[in-house]
Structure formats: C-alpha cells, structure tokens
Amino acid sequence: MGHPSNQKTYIMTTIADRLANAQHRITQAAKFSSRNADEIQLLAVSKTKPNIDIIAAYAAGQRLFGENYVQEGESKVKELKSICPEIQWHFIGPLQSNKTKVVAGLFDWMHTLCRDKIALRLNDQRPDELAPLNVCIQVNISGEKSKSGIVPSELMALANTIEALPKLTLRGLMAIPTATDDKSKHKEEFQRLQHLYLELKAIHPHLDTLSMGMSNDLEQAVAHGSTMVRIGSAIFGERDKSLSA
C-alpha cells in the first residue's frame, strides 16, 4: 500500500464503512420489528484491536467501546484519554475480584456483574469524583456451565443489592446466547432474557438497557428488545486470538 498516510486513510475508510454497515443493519432490524432505531445503541467491541483502529472508529463518529480484558482495557483508556476524550468505555468481560479497582476507577459501564462480592468491591472502589458506575447484571440464559452469569432465580436478590449501593447504577441485563447457528435456540434465549428484563423493570422502573446481540445475531436480538448490540468482528475484523490479558 506504500505510504503510511495512505495506509492510515485506507484503515479509516474501511472501519468507517463497516460501522456504517452495522448501523444500517440495526436500522433495518428496528424497522422490521416496528421499533425506533434511536433506541438501540451500537457498542463497538475493540478487544485485542490496536489503538489506531479505535481512533479510526472514533473519527467515524463511534463513541461506545467495549473491552474484555482488564490489563488491555486499562492501557487503552489511559492512552486514548486525550486523543479520544468522548469515548464511553464499557467493560464486557469476566471480572476477578482482584481486578475490580481498575474497572471501578476507569470504566463508565460494567456489563458482566453477577456476584454480590464484585458489586460491593466496585462500589467501595469507585472514586468519589466520578459518576456512579453503570452496571448490567449478566444472566446465564443458556444454562451452560462454562458460561458466566447469574441464574435467573437469583436475579432479583442481586438487583436489590446493587440498588442499595450509592456508587453503582443498575441499568439492566446482559447475556451471551449459546454459540450455535440454530436461530430457534437464540430466539428462545433472547425471549427468556427479555421476559426477565421486563419483570425486573416492573420493580425497578428506571432500567433502560438490554445488552444482547452480536455480529451474527443482532437482528434477532433487536426483535426481542435489545437496546445495545455488541459488534466486534463486523467492524474491526476477526480478533487476534493469541492476545489476552
């Protein structure tokens, strides 16, 4: 491709095009489900991707970014703070109790809360000068033992715990469906999460977020009430599986 500036332009154009395509998919899915596309946010999953890709997406208008790994996320938040000051950072990976301080201090959202202990630590470690940390409870809707997430029967108790913590704001629910091409399976699981969300919202009316749907199933997720879809590969390409933190 030759000159570095040409290469940079190529990368930005490609990511901008992919972002536009993802937004178009959301708009079409909303239209098909008789929903307002403005109700559905696009969360760009930037895990394992270099800062230049995030800067390119930011230049194209993207503001919500999701990271899965604490160490990688910490580095990106700090390095991009002055370059991309309007980024809203979402932590969407599993979180160990010994790493809660980083998420509490640097992120705006945490999507994978499923234990009282983690909620208490995030609350205690959230700096006073920051707004409360927005959190979603992760529900294990597939019932897979390998998946993180709370079982539905314990959802209400955890929600009540979070609601009592002043430095956390409960926004809604998040889930990852079974990894399968069986669309009927996804439909069943998305319906289950939507029902749980509506039950919880009846008790806590301020809830506004149903975080579900990814590159391969966003249309079904939108059809079942998703308000935030997490898109990675369809924007940035396949992730580098050799990277972790």
mmCIF file of C-alpha atoms in Angstrom:
data_model
loop_
_atom_site.group_PDB
_atom_site.id
_atom_site.type_symbol
_atom_site.label_atom_id
_atom_site.label_comp_id
_atom_site.label_asym_id
_atom_site.label_seq_id
_atom_site.Cartn_x
_atom_site.Cartn_y
_atom_site.Cartn_z
ATOM 1 C CA MET A 1 0.000 0.000 0.000
ATOM 2 C CA GLY A 2 3.102 2.160 0.259
ATOM 3 C CA HIS A 3 2.995 5.456 2.116
ATOM 4 C CA PRO A 4 1.914 5.289 5.810
ATOM 5 C CA SER A 5 -0.595 8.118 5.368
ATOM 6 C CA ASN A 6 -2.261 6.206 2.553
ATOM 7 C CA GLN A 7 -2.390 3.139 4.755
ATOM 8 C CA LYS A 8 -3.997 5.124 7.574
ATOM 9 C CA THR A 9 -6.623 6.514 5.200
ATOM 10 C CA TYR A 10 -7.368 3.018 3.962
ATOM 11 C CA ILE A 11 -7.860 1.714 7.512
ATOM 12 C CA MET A 12 -10.117 4.618 8.483
ATOM 13 C CA THR A 13 -12.243 4.272 5.376
ATOM 14 C CA THR A 14 -12.649 0.530 5.884
ATOM 15 C CA ILE A 15 -13.680 0.836 9.528
ATOM 16 C CA ALA A 16 -15.976 3.765 8.741
ATOM 17 C CA ASP A 17 -17.671 1.698 6.038
ATOM 18 C CA ARG A 18 -18.086 -1.258 8.374
ATOM 19 C CA LEU A 19 -19.520 0.977 11.091
ATOM 20 C CA ALA A 20 -21.986 2.425 8.603
ATOM 21 C CA ASN A 21 -22.983 -1.084 7.563
ATOM 22 C CA ALA A 22 -23.507 -2.157 11.182
ATOM 23 C CA GLN A 23 -25.670 0.901 11.808
ATOM 24 C CA HIS A 24 -27.640 0.102 8.658
ATOM 25 C CA ARG A 25 -28.262 -3.438 9.935
ATOM 26 C CA ILE A 26 -29.540 -2.024 13.221
ATOM 27 C CA THR A 27 -31.801 0.441 11.407
ATOM 28 C CA GLN A 28 -33.229 -2.274 9.164
ATOM 29 C CA ALA A 29 -33.735 -4.667 12.093
ATOM 30 C CA ALA A 30 -35.530 -1.945 14.037
ATOM 31 C CA LYS A 31 -37.730 -1.127 11.066
ATOM 32 C CA PHE A 32 -38.608 -4.804 10.603
ATOM 33 C CA SER A 33 -39.593 -5.019 14.283
ATOM 34 C CA SER A 34 -41.510 -1.712 14.242
ATOM 35 C CA ARG A 35 -39.013 -0.151 16.631
ATOM 36 C CA ASN A 36 -37.218 3.190 16.641
ATOM 37 C CA ALA A 37 -33.567 2.666 15.666
ATOM 38 C CA ASP A 38 -32.591 5.517 18.020
ATOM 39 C CA GLU A 39 -33.490 3.216 20.933
ATOM 40 C CA ILE A 40 -30.657 0.828 20.001
ATOM 41 C CA GLN A 41 -27.022 1.689 20.661
ATOM 42 C CA LEU A 42 -24.015 0.202 18.924
ATOM 43 C CA LEU A 43 -21.219 -0.895 21.244
ATOM 44 C CA ALA A 44 -18.003 -1.419 19.247
ATOM 45 C CA VAL A 45 -16.085 -4.336 20.764
ATOM 46 C CA SER A 46 -12.449 -3.359 20.419
ATOM 47 C CA LYS A 47 -10.774 -6.149 22.419
ATOM 48 C CA THR A 48 -7.378 -7.203 21.006
ATOM 49 C CA LYS A 49 -7.542 -4.378 18.445
ATOM 50 C CA PRO A 50 -4.855 -1.683 18.270
ATOM 51 C CA ASN A 51 -5.465 1.915 19.258
ATOM 52 C CA ILE A 52 -5.275 3.044 15.631
ATOM 53 C CA ASP A 53 -8.445 1.062 14.896
ATOM 54 C CA ILE A 54 -10.249 2.668 17.827
ATOM 55 C CA ILE A 55 -9.107 6.121 16.699
ATOM 56 C CA ALA A 56 -10.411 5.343 13.201
ATOM 57 C CA ALA A 57 -13.809 4.305 14.563
ATOM 58 C CA TYR A 58 -13.868 7.387 16.796
ATOM 59 C CA ALA A 59 -13.117 9.599 13.791
ATOM 60 C CA ALA A 60 -16.108 7.992 12.062
ATOM 61 C CA GLY A 61 -18.366 9.023 14.935
ATOM 62 C CA GLN A 62 -18.342 5.939 17.189
ATOM 63 C CA ARG A 63 -18.273 6.724 20.916
ATOM 64 C CA LEU A 64 -19.133 3.489 22.783
ATOM 65 C CA PHE A 65 -16.337 0.912 23.014
ATOM 66 C CA GLY A 66 -16.219 -2.436 24.835
ATOM 67 C CA GLU A 67 -13.172 -4.163 26.296
ATOM 68 C CA ASN A 68 -12.938 -7.701 27.701
ATOM 69 C CA TYR A 69 -9.555 -7.769 29.408
ATOM 70 C CA VAL A 70 -8.621 -5.592 32.383
ATOM 71 C CA GLN A 71 -4.953 -5.022 31.572
ATOM 72 C CA GLU A 72 -5.591 -4.265 27.902
ATOM 73 C CA GLY A 73 -8.555 -2.057 28.722
ATOM 74 C CA GLU A 74 -6.627 -0.094 31.333
ATOM 75 C CA SER A 75 -3.875 0.658 28.853
ATOM 76 C CA LYS A 76 -6.302 1.794 26.142
ATOM 77 C CA VAL A 77 -8.351 4.016 28.454
ATOM 78 C CA LYS A 78 -5.227 5.810 29.666
ATOM 79 C CA GLU A 79 -3.531 6.110 26.268
ATOM 80 C CA LEU A 80 -6.627 7.364 24.441
ATOM 81 C CA LYS A 81 -7.928 9.719 27.112
ATOM 82 C CA SER A 82 -6.578 12.873 25.462
ATOM 83 C CA ILE A 83 -6.879 11.668 21.854
ATOM 84 C CA CYS A 84 -10.495 10.469 22.060
ATOM 85 C CA PRO A 85 -11.925 12.315 25.077
ATOM 86 C CA GLU A 86 -15.580 11.499 24.383
ATOM 87 C CA ILE A 87 -15.219 7.706 24.461
ATOM 88 C CA GLN A 88 -17.579 5.897 26.804
ATOM 89 C CA TRP A 89 -15.751 2.761 27.982
ATOM 90 C CA HIS A 90 -17.681 -0.445 28.691
ATOM 91 C CA PHE A 91 -16.143 -3.453 30.424
ATOM 92 C CA ILE A 92 -17.784 -6.564 28.966
ATOM 93 C CA GLY A 93 -15.536 -9.431 30.073
ATOM 94 C CA PRO A 94 -15.390 -11.630 33.176
ATOM 95 C CA LEU A 95 -14.006 -9.779 36.178
ATOM 96 C CA GLN A 96 -11.990 -11.288 39.027
ATOM 97 C CA SER A 97 -12.277 -9.665 42.442
ATOM 98 C CA ASN A 98 -8.577 -8.744 42.498
ATOM 99 C CA LYS A 99 -9.032 -6.569 39.382
ATOM 100 C CA THR A 100 -12.153 -4.631 40.334
ATOM 101 C CA LYS A 101 -10.233 -1.461 41.228
ATOM 102 C CA VAL A 102 -9.196 -0.827 37.618
ATOM 103 C CA VAL A 103 -12.751 -1.181 36.301
ATOM 104 C CA ALA A 104 -14.163 0.902 39.151
ATOM 105 C CA GLY A 105 -11.658 3.670 38.518
ATOM 106 C CA LEU A 106 -11.519 3.854 34.728
ATOM 107 C CA PHE A 107 -14.672 2.495 33.085
ATOM 108 C CA ASP A 108 -18.099 4.065 32.616
ATOM 109 C CA TRP A 109 -20.034 0.791 32.357
ATOM 110 C CA MET A 110 -19.645 -2.800 33.548
ATOM 111 C CA HIS A 111 -21.860 -5.368 31.784
ATOM 112 C CA THR A 112 -20.934 -8.639 33.472
ATOM 113 C CA LEU A 113 -21.874 -8.206 37.116
ATOM 114 C CA CYS A 114 -23.124 -11.473 38.580
ATOM 115 C CA ARG A 115 -21.878 -11.618 42.189
ATOM 116 C CA ASP A 116 -22.594 -9.613 45.332
ATOM 117 C CA LYS A 117 -18.878 -9.578 46.189
ATOM 118 C CA ILE A 118 -17.948 -7.897 42.903
ATOM 119 C CA ALA A 119 -20.768 -5.351 43.291
ATOM 120 C CA LEU A 120 -19.588 -4.407 46.775
ATOM 121 C CA ARG A 121 -15.969 -4.063 45.675
ATOM 122 C CA LEU A 122 -16.871 -1.925 42.643
ATOM 123 C CA ASN A 123 -18.962 0.337 44.861
ATOM 124 C CA ASP A 124 -16.239 0.690 47.502
ATOM 125 C CA GLN A 125 -13.528 1.351 44.902
ATOM 126 C CA ARG A 126 -15.435 3.819 42.698
ATOM 127 C CA PRO A 127 -13.711 7.217 43.086
ATOM 128 C CA ASP A 128 -15.850 9.907 44.707
ATOM 129 C CA GLU A 129 -15.222 12.363 41.871
ATOM 130 C CA LEU A 130 -16.716 10.027 39.255
ATOM 131 C CA ALA A 131 -20.385 9.490 38.488
ATOM 132 C CA PRO A 132 -21.779 6.144 39.688
ATOM 133 C CA LEU A 133 -20.646 3.162 37.622
ATOM 134 C CA ASN A 134 -23.381 1.969 35.268
ATOM 135 C CA VAL A 135 -23.830 -1.787 35.582
ATOM 136 C CA CYS A 136 -25.746 -4.575 33.897
ATOM 137 C CA ILE A 137 -26.338 -7.945 35.512
ATOM 138 C CA GLN A 138 -25.131 -10.816 33.355
ATOM 139 C CA VAL A 139 -27.646 -13.651 33.206
ATOM 140 C CA ASN A 140 -26.703 -17.180 32.157
ATOM 141 C CA ILE A 141 -29.695 -17.691 29.879
ATOM 142 C CA SER A 142 -28.199 -20.718 28.126
ATOM 143 C CA GLY A 143 -27.616 -22.658 31.347
ATOM 144 C CA GLU A 144 -24.148 -23.684 30.165
ATOM 145 C CA LYS A 145 -21.738 -24.455 32.999
ATOM 146 C CA SER A 146 -18.903 -22.862 31.030
ATOM 147 C CA LYS A 147 -20.737 -19.521 30.871
ATOM 148 C CA SER A 148 -20.553 -16.722 33.387
ATOM 149 C CA GLY A 149 -23.732 -15.144 34.660
ATOM 150 C CA ILE A 150 -26.257 -15.403 37.426
ATOM 151 C CA VAL A 151 -29.032 -17.987 37.369
ATOM 152 C CA PRO A 152 -32.447 -16.361 36.835
ATOM 153 C CA SER A 153 -33.733 -17.384 40.264
ATOM 154 C CA GLU A 154 -31.042 -15.242 41.954
ATOM 155 C CA LEU A 155 -31.538 -12.172 39.774
ATOM 156 C CA MET A 156 -33.919 -10.191 41.984
ATOM 157 C CA ALA A 157 -31.712 -10.541 45.072
ATOM 158 C CA LEU A 158 -28.622 -9.266 43.260
ATOM 159 C CA ALA A 159 -30.604 -6.385 41.739
ATOM 160 C CA ASN A 160 -31.753 -5.343 45.221
ATOM 161 C CA THR A 161 -28.154 -5.440 46.474
ATOM 162 C CA ILE A 162 -26.970 -3.210 43.619
ATOM 163 C CA GLU A 163 -29.826 -0.763 44.099
ATOM 164 C CA ALA A 164 -28.673 -0.182 47.676
ATOM 165 C CA LEU A 165 -25.126 0.769 46.604
ATOM 166 C CA PRO A 166 -24.735 4.534 46.038
ATOM 167 C CA LYS A 167 -21.811 4.369 43.613
ATOM 168 C CA LEU A 168 -23.452 1.874 41.245
ATOM 169 C CA THR A 169 -26.412 2.482 38.940
ATOM 170 C CA LEU A 170 -28.259 -0.599 37.752
ATOM 171 C CA ARG A 171 -29.116 -0.113 34.060
ATOM 172 C CA GLY A 172 -30.383 -3.542 33.013
ATOM 173 C CA LEU A 173 -29.393 -7.020 31.896
ATOM 174 C CA MET A 174 -26.790 -8.587 29.617
ATOM 175 C CA ALA A 175 -26.399 -12.097 28.223
ATOM 176 C CA ILE A 176 -24.424 -14.151 25.738
ATOM 177 C CA PRO A 177 -26.513 -16.800 23.984
ATOM 178 C CA THR A 178 -25.423 -20.312 23.112
ATOM 179 C CA ALA A 179 -22.717 -20.427 20.442
ATOM 180 C CA THR A 180 -24.773 -22.085 17.731
ATOM 181 C CA ASP A 181 -26.165 -21.467 14.258
ATOM 182 C CA ASP A 182 -29.573 -22.612 15.488
ATOM 183 C CA LYS A 183 -31.650 -19.438 15.265
ATOM 184 C CA SER A 184 -34.551 -21.006 17.132
ATOM 185 C CA LYS A 185 -32.235 -21.552 20.103
ATOM 186 C CA HIS A 186 -31.182 -17.905 20.038
ATOM 187 C CA LYS A 187 -34.800 -16.802 19.776
ATOM 188 C CA GLU A 188 -35.740 -18.835 22.830
ATOM 189 C CA GLU A 189 -32.857 -17.422 24.874
ATOM 190 C CA PHE A 190 -33.423 -13.820 23.793
ATOM 191 C CA GLN A 191 -37.114 -14.158 24.685
ATOM 192 C CA ARG A 192 -36.153 -15.514 28.109
ATOM 193 C CA LEU A 193 -33.856 -12.559 28.805
ATOM 194 C CA GLN A 194 -36.453 -10.087 27.574
ATOM 195 C CA HIS A 195 -39.036 -11.535 29.951
ATOM 196 C CA LEU A 196 -36.606 -11.347 32.874
ATOM 197 C CA TYR A 197 -35.804 -7.751 31.972
ATOM 198 C CA LEU A 198 -39.466 -6.752 31.866
ATOM 199 C CA GLU A 199 -40.096 -8.468 35.221
ATOM 200 C CA LEU A 200 -37.161 -6.611 36.766
ATOM 201 C CA LYS A 201 -38.171 -3.306 35.177
ATOM 202 C CA ALA A 202 -41.632 -3.636 36.721
ATOM 203 C CA ILE A 203 -39.909 -3.470 40.117
ATOM 204 C CA HIS A 204 -37.142 -1.036 39.134
ATOM 205 C CA PRO A 205 -38.756 1.229 36.502
ATOM 206 C CA HIS A 206 -35.600 3.255 35.779
ATOM 207 C CA LEU A 207 -33.943 0.306 33.981
ATOM 208 C CA ASP A 208 -33.307 1.077 30.314
ATOM 209 C CA THR A 209 -30.716 -1.362 28.972
ATOM 210 C CA LEU A 210 -30.994 -4.832 27.474
ATOM 211 C CA SER A 211 -27.488 -5.658 26.266
ATOM 212 C CA MET A 212 -27.720 -8.584 23.865
ATOM 213 C CA GLY A 213 -26.928 -9.349 20.256
ATOM 214 C CA MET A 214 -23.620 -9.553 18.414
ATOM 215 C CA SER A 215 -22.352 -9.542 14.837
ATOM 216 C CA ASN A 216 -24.055 -12.813 13.900
ATOM 217 C CA ASP A 217 -27.405 -12.410 15.673
ATOM 218 C CA LEU A 218 -28.143 -8.706 16.118
ATOM 219 C CA GLU A 219 -31.346 -8.861 14.052
ATOM 220 C CA GLN A 220 -32.914 -11.435 16.375
ATOM 221 C CA ALA A 221 -31.738 -9.544 19.429
ATOM 222 C CA VAL A 222 -33.323 -6.318 18.194
ATOM 223 C CA ALA A 223 -36.551 -8.197 17.501
ATOM 224 C CA HIS A 224 -36.624 -9.184 21.179
ATOM 225 C CA GLY A 225 -35.996 -5.764 22.678
ATOM 226 C CA SER A 226 -32.231 -5.299 22.689
ATOM 227 C CA THR A 227 -31.206 -1.698 23.373
ATOM 228 C CA MET A 228 -27.465 -2.262 22.950
ATOM 229 C CA VAL A 229 -25.767 -4.626 20.496
ATOM 230 C CA ARG A 230 -22.115 -5.581 20.875
ATOM 231 C CA ILE A 231 -20.376 -5.664 17.486
ATOM 232 C CA GLY A 232 -16.711 -6.557 17.074
ATOM 233 C CA SER A 233 -15.687 -8.601 14.057
ATOM 234 C CA ALA A 234 -18.175 -6.903 11.714
ATOM 235 C CA ILE A 235 -16.401 -3.592 12.434
ATOM 236 C CA PHE A 236 -12.781 -4.458 13.155
ATOM 237 C CA GLY A 237 -12.412 -7.865 11.509
ATOM 238 C CA GLU A 238 -11.681 -11.132 13.288
ATOM 239 C CA ARG A 239 -9.924 -10.723 16.618
ATOM 240 C CA ASP A 240 -6.388 -11.900 17.272
ATOM 241 C CA LYS A 241 -6.940 -14.958 19.478
ATOM 242 C CA SER A 242 -3.288 -15.002 20.527
ATOM 243 C CA LEU A 243 -3.824 -11.845 22.587
ATOM 244 C CA SER A 244 -5.215 -11.917 26.113
ATOM 245 C CA ALA A 245 -4.709 -10.125 29.375
#
